[in-house]
XYZ file of C-alpha atoms in Angstrom:
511
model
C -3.630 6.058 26.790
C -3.037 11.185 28.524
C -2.064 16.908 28.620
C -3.664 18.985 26.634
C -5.919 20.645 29.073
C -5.738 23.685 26.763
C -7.464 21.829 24.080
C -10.337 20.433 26.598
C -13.691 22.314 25.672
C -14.765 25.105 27.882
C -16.759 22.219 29.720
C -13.696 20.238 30.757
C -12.402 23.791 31.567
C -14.321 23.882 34.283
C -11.928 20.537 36.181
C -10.058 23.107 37.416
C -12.307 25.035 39.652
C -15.576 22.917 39.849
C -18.593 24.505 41.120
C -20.653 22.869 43.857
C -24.227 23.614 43.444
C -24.968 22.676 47.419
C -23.303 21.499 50.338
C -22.729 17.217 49.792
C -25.426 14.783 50.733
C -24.123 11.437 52.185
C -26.074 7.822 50.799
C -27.791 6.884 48.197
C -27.451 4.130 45.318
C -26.038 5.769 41.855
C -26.749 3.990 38.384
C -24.381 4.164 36.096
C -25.221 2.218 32.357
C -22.265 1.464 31.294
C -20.838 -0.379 27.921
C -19.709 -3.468 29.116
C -18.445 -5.497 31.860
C -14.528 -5.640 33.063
C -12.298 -8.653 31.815
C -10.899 -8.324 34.878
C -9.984 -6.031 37.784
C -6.756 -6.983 38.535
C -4.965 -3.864 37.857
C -1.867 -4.642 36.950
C -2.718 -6.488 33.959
C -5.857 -3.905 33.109
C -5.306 -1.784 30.055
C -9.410 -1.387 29.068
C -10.960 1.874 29.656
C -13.863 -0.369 31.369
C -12.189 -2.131 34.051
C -10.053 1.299 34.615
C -12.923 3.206 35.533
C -13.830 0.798 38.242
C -10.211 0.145 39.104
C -9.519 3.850 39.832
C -12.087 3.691 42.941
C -10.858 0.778 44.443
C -6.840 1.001 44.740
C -4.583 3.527 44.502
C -0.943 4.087 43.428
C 1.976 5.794 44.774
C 1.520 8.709 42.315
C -1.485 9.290 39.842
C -2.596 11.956 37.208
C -4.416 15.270 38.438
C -6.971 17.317 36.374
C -3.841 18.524 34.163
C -2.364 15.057 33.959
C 0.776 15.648 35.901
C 2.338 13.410 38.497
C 0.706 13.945 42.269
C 1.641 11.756 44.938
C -1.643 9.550 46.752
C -0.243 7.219 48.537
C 3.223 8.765 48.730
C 3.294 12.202 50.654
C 6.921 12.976 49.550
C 9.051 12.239 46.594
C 12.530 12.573 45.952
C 14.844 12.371 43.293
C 18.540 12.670 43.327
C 20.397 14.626 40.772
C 21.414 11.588 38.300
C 17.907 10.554 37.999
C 18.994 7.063 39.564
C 17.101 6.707 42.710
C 13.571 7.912 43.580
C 12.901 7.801 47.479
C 9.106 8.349 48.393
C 8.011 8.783 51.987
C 4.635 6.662 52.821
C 1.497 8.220 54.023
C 0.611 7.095 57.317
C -2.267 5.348 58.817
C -4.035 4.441 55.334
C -5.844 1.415 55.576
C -6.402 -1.261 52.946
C -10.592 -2.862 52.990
C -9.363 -5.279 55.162
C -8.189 -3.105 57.462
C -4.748 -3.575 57.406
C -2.330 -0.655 56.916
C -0.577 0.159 53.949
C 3.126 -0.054 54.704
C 6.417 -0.125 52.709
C 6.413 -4.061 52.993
C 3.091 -4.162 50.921
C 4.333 -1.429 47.946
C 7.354 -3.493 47.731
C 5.152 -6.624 47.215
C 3.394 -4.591 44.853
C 6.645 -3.577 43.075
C 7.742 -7.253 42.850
C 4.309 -8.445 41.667
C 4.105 -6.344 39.254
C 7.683 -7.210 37.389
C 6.089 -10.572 37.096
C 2.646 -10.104 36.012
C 2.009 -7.018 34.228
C 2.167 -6.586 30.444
C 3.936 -2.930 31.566
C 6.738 -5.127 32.830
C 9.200 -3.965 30.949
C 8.704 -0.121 32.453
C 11.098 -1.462 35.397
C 13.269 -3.297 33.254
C 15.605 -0.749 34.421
C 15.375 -1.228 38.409
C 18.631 -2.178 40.554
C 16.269 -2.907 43.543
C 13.874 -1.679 45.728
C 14.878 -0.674 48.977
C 12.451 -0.843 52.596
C 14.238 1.757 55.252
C 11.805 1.801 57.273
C 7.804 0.794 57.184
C 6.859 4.577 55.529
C 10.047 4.504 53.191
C 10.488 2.936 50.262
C 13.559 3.194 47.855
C 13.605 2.408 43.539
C 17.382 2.764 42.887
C 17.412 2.129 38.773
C 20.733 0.875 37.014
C 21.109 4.049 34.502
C 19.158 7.460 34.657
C 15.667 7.849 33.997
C 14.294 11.225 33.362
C 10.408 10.417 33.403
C 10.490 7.885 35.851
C 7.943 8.856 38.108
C 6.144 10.577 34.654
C 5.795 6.514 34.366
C 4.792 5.466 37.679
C 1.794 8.298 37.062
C 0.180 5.513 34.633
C -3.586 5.007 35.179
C -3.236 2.279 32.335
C -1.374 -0.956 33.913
C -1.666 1.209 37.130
C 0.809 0.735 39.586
C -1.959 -0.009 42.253
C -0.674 -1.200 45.617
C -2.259 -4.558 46.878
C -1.753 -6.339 50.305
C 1.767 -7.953 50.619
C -0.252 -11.236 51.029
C -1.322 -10.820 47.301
C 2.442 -10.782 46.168
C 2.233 -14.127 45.036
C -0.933 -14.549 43.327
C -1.386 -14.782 39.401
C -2.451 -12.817 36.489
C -6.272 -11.941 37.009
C -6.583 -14.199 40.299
C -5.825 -11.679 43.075
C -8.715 -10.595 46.108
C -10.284 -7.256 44.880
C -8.555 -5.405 48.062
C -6.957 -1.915 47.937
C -7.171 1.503 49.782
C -9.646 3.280 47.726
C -12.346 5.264 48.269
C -14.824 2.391 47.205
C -14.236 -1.615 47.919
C -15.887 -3.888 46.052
C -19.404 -5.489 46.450
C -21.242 -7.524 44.139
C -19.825 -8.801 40.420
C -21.941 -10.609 38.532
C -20.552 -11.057 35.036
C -22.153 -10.278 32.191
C -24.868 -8.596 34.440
C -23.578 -5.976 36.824
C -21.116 -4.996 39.011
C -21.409 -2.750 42.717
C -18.907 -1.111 44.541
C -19.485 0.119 47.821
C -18.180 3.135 50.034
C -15.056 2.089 52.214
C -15.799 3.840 55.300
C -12.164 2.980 56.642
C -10.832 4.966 53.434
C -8.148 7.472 54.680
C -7.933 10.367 51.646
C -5.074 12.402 51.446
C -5.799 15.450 53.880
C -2.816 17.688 52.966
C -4.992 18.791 49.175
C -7.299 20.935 49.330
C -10.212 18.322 47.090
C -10.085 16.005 44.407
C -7.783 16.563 41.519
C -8.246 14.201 38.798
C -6.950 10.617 40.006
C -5.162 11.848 42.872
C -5.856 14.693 45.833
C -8.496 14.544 48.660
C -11.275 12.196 47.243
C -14.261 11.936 49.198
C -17.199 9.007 48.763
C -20.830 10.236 49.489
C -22.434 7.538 47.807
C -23.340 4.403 49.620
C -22.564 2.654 46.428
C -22.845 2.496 42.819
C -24.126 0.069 40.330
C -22.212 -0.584 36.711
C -25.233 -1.973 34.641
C -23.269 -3.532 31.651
C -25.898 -2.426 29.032
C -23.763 -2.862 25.488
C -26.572 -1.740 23.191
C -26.578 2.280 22.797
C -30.262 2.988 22.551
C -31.055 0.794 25.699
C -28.419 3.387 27.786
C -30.182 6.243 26.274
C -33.743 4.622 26.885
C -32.362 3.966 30.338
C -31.694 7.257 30.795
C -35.100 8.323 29.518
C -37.030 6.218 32.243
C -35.141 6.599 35.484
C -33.666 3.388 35.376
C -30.365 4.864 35.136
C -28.650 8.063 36.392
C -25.539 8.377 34.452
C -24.699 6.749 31.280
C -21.733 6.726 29.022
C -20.541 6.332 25.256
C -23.689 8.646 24.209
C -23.446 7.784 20.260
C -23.817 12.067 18.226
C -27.189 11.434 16.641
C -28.511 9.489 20.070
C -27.842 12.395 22.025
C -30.566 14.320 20.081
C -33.193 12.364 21.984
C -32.247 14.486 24.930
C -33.365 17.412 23.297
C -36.193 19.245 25.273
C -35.123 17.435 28.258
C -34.169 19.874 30.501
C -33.267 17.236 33.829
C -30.462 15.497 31.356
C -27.104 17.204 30.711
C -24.968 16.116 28.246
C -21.240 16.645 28.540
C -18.551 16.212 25.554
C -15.463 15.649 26.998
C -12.387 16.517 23.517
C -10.067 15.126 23.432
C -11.009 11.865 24.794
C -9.103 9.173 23.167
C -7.417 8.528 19.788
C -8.401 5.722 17.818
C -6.016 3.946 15.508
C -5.783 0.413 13.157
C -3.360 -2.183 15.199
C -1.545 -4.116 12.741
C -0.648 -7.376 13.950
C 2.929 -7.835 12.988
C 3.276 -12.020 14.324
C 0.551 -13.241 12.397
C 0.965 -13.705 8.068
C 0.346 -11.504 5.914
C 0.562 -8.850 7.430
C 4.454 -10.121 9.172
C 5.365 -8.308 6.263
C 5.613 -4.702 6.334
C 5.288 -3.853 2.809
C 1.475 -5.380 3.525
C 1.370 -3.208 5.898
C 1.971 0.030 4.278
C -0.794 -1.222 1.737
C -3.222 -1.463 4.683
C -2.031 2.106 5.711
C -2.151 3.246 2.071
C -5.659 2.535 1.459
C -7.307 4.075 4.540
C -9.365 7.412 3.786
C -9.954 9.238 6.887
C -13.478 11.113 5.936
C -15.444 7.740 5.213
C -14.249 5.853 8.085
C -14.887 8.848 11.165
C -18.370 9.680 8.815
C -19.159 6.277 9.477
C -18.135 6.233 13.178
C -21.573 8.444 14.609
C -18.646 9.823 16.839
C -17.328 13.198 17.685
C -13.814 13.275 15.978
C -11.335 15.563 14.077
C -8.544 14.365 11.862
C -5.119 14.530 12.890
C -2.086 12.952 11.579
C -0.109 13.335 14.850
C 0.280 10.652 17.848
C 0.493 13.410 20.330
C -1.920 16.187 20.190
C -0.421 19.989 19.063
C -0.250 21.288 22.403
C 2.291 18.783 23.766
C 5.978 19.460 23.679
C 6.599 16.010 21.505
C 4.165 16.986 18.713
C 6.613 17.037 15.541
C 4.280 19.609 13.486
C 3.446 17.992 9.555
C 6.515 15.986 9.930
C 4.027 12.979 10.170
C 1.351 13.613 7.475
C 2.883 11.714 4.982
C 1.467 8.367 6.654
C -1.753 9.604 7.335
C -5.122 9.313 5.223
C -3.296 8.429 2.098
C -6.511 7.092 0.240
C -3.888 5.494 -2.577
C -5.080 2.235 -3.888
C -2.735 2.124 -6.149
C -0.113 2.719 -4.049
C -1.094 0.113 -2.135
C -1.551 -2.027 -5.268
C 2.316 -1.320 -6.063
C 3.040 -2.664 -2.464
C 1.508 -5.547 -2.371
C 2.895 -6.298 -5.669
C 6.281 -5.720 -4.441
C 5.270 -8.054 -1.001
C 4.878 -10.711 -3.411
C 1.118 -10.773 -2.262
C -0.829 -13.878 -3.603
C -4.642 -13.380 -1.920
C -3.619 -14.543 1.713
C -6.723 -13.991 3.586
C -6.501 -11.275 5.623
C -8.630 -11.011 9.202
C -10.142 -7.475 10.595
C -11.303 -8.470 14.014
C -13.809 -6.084 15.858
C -16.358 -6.049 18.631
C -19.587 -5.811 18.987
C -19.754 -3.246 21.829
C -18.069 -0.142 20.665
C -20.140 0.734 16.944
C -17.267 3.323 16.366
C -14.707 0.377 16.759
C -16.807 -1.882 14.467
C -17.706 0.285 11.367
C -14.434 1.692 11.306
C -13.323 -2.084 10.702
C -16.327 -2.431 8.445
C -14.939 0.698 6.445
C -11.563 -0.625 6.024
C -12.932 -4.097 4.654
C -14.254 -1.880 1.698
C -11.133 0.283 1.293
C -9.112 -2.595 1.214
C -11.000 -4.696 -0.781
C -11.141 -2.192 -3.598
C -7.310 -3.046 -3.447
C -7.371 -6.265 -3.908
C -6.978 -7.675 -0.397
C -8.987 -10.728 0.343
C -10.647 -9.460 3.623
C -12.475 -11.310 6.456
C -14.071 -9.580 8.807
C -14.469 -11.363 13.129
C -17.091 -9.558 15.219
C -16.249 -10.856 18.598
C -17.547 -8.938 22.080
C -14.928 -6.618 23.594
C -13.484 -8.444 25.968
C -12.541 -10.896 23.623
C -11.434 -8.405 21.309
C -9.330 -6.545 23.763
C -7.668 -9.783 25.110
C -6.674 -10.870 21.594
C -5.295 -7.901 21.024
C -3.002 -7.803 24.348
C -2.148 -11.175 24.133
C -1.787 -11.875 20.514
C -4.200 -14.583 21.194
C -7.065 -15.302 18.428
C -6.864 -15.070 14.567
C -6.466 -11.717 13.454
C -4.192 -9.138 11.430
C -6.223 -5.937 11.986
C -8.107 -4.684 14.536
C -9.033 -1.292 16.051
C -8.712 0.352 19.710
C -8.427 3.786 21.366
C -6.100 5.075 23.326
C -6.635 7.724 26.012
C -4.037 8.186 28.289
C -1.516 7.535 26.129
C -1.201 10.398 23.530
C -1.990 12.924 26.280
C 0.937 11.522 28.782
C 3.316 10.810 25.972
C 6.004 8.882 24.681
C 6.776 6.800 28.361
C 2.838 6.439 28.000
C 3.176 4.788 24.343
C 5.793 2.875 24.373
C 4.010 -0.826 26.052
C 1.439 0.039 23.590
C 3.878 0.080 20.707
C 5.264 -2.907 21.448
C 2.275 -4.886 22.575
C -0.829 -4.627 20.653
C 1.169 -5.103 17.716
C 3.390 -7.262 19.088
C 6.606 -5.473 17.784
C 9.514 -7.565 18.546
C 13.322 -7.305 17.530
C 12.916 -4.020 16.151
C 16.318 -2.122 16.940
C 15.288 0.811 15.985
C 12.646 1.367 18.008
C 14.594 -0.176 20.787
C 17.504 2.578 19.893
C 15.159 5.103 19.972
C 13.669 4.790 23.397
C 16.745 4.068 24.697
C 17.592 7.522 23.995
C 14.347 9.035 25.155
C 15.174 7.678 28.763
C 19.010 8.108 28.773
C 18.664 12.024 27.843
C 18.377 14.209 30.976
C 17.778 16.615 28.257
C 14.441 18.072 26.764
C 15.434 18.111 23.695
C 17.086 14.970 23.115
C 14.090 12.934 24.369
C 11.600 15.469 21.896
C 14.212 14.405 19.021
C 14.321 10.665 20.198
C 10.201 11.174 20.214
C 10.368 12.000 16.741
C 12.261 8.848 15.844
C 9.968 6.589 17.662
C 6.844 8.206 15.905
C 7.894 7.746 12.382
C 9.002 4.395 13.324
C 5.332 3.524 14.147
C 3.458 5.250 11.598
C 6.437 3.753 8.634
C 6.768 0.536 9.861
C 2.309 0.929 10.077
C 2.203 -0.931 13.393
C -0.669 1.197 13.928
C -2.801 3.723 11.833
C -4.141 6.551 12.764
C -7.977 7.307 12.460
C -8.574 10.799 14.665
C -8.705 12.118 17.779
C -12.422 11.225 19.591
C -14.144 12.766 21.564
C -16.994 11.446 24.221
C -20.244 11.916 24.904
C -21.672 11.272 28.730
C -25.189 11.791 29.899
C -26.438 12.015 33.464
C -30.155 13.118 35.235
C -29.011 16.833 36.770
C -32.194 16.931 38.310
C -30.685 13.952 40.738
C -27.020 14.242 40.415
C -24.645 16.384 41.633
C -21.182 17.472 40.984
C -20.556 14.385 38.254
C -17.220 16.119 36.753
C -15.722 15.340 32.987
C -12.555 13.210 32.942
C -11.375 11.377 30.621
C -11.854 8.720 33.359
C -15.836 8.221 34.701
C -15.176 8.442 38.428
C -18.036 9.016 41.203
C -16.226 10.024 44.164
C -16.883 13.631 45.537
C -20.359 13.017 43.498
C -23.535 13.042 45.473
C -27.226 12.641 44.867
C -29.688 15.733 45.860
């Protein structure tokens, strides 16, 4: 769900040339109170911001995003890519060491490769691959059957990461491998529904030829002896956490919780904007709303002010899927499905849908508040309509699986998206097809064909712009805003905790 580091506030600003405020202490236990627990942390099926953050310290990937969300090799030292965009050869660090202590060679990222085209959700990413090739054990060869511009712009993915397990994990299912990669951190304890500890992997191996960290990839260092995710769903328990030293870093600080830190000089609030961007996800396999012409009602009906004002978030509208400052972002070409607030419109739709009261489900969670009133919002709007409306609170998890696996009874629910409107349209497009569960639409399929045939710029911004309005007419998902975050954390105790879209505590230390 990710660049627009020129939009980041003057805080995020700072990624690029952090300031240490002393040389690094090594130890110590970190608490971090966070929303809730993972689903799971197998990564090639994880897609939830809370099983990425812990994902991100325990494996790694050939190539990652850095601070400006470009492509840097991790575990690959070299990358090449021959002139037809066809085959991508990337040279193997040497001597890294999985938790086991086992070393990574080519054998296990091909078991990785293979794995993945079976498991993942992203699948469909390497629908395109000829075959993988082994040359030797620090070699390893994707030749693809037709070219691919953004290939390794793909492979950069920190949603469905392309993490690299042990070959022995090649045949293991969905959700059921050993938590064992080359991170930084390994894990320790998971209790679910609880807590969950990783713990420094004094084996790890970082990548000595950058000069520090640099977002997900570069040299990444652990001082901490470990840290502890307290799953702590209830906002004014983080904050109150926070408040009594049972905590030293919490996240999802709600705007009018935040105030309680006023005075406080010890606590340091960061806002990281652009964080995510939140959006309605139609489902189009479940009746009603199989119909689009339902759809556009749904879309139709949604008023932008009363949903964010109810939200307690930090947000600004925006019509776009991309924010301005990428080279995709089609100017006002997509206001015209955005913020409508028509009833009548959507009246005249439904009317032509041949609409006759079919109950219609808005599912939401009861761990993100934004996520839930925004649903709660929408029951109103649409119910002034003349939709008959049924609101599911379910936890996250839940929620989030439903969503992925069209699993459940629902037609609308809500999610953000982080990397994805940041990294683009290779970013988008499992989203597209997934959480609304898009299938046998040939003009979407058309479209990204295009983006990833074009060795040229502007073909793939024009294909883009074809995909987009596909989306937003066809209202497989509705846009809300662009969100921001808000993250809290006891300066007095911690040191050098950097804003990232991603919450990540290596090269963090306490005083």
């Amino acid at each position: 769900m990710i660049t627009a580091l020129g939009r980041l506030t003057a805080l995020l600003g700072a990624l690029a040339t952090p300031l240490h405020a002393a040389e690094p202490n090594r130890g110590g236990s970190l608490v971090y109170a966070y929303l809730s627990g993972p689903g799971t942390l197998d990564p090639h099926v994880a897609s939830s911001l809370v099983e990425l953050e812990v994902i991100h310290h325990l494996f790694e990937p050939l190539v990652a995003i850095d601070n400006n969300y470009n492509a840097r090799p991790v575990l690959a030292s070299k990358i090449e890519t021959s002139a037809d965009a066809t085959v991508f050869t990337f040279t193997l660090r040497k001597g890294v060491k999985f938790h086991n202590g086992k070393e990574m060679t080519s054998a296990d990222v091909l078991a990785s490769f293979e794995r993945y085209r079976k498991v993942s959700p992203n699948a469909s990413v390497l629908a395109d691959v000829d075959g993988f090739e082994t040359p030797d054990p620090y070699g390893f060869v994707i030749r693809l059957k037709k070219p691919n511009a953004v290939f390794v712009d793909v492979l950069k993915s920190p949603v469905y990461p392309f993490e690299i397990l042990p070959a022995e994990q090649k045949d293991k299912a969905a959700r059921e491998i050993d938590i064992i990669g080359t991170g930084p951190f390994m894990l320790g304890e998971w209790v679910k529904d609880s807590h969950l500890v990783i713990k420094r992997f004094d084996g790890y191996v970082p990548d000595e030829s950058a000069p520090g960290p640099d977002g997900l990839a570069g040299r990444r260092t652990a001082y901490l002896d470990q840290v502890r995710y307290n799953f702590v769903p209830e906002a004014n328990a983080r904050v109150a956490a926070l408040q009594t030293g049972n905590a030293d870093v919490i996240g999802d600080v709600p705007r009018d919780l935040a105030k309680r830190f006023d005075g406080q000089a010890n606590i340091t609030t960061q806002q990281i904007f652009p964080y995510c961007m939140q959006v309605f996800v139609v489902n189009t396999q479940a009746a009603p709303t199989t119909n689009p012409l339902v759809r556009q009602a749904i879309e139709a009906v949604v008023n932008i002010d009363d949903i964010t004002g109810a939200m307690g978030q930090i947000s600004r509208p925006g019509h776009s899927l991309v924010y301005a400052s990428s080279p995709y972002y089609q100017g006002d070409a997509m206001k015209p499905y955005y913020d409508q607030r028509n009833p009548a419109k959507a009246k005249e739709l439904l009317k032509q849908a041949g609409y006759n009261g079919e109950k219609i489900v808005l599912q939401t969670n009861s761990n993100y508040p934004n996520f839930r009133d925004a649903i709660l919002v929408l029951s109103e709007q649409m119910k002034d309509a003349g939709f008959n409306v049924a609101v599911d609170i379910v936890d996250w998890t839940t929620n989030a699986s439903n969503m992925q696996r069209g699993t459940g009874v629902w037609n609308v629910s809500t999610t953000g998206y982080c990397s994805n409107p940041l990294l683009g349209p290779q970013q988008w497009k499992v989203m597209f097809y997934t959480f609304p569960h898009v299938k046998d639409d040939h003009v979407l399929d058309a479209a990204y064909d295009a983006f990833y045939a074009s060795l040229d710029p502007q073909k793939r911004i024009a294909a883009w712009a074809d995909i987009e309005k596909r989306v937003l007419e066809q209202a497989y998902m509705i846009k809300i805003a662009d969100m921001g975050t808000m993250r809290s954390y006891n300066a007095a105790k911690v040191v050098n905790f950097m804003p990232y879209y991603i919450v990540h505590f290596w090269d963090v230390w306490l005083k």
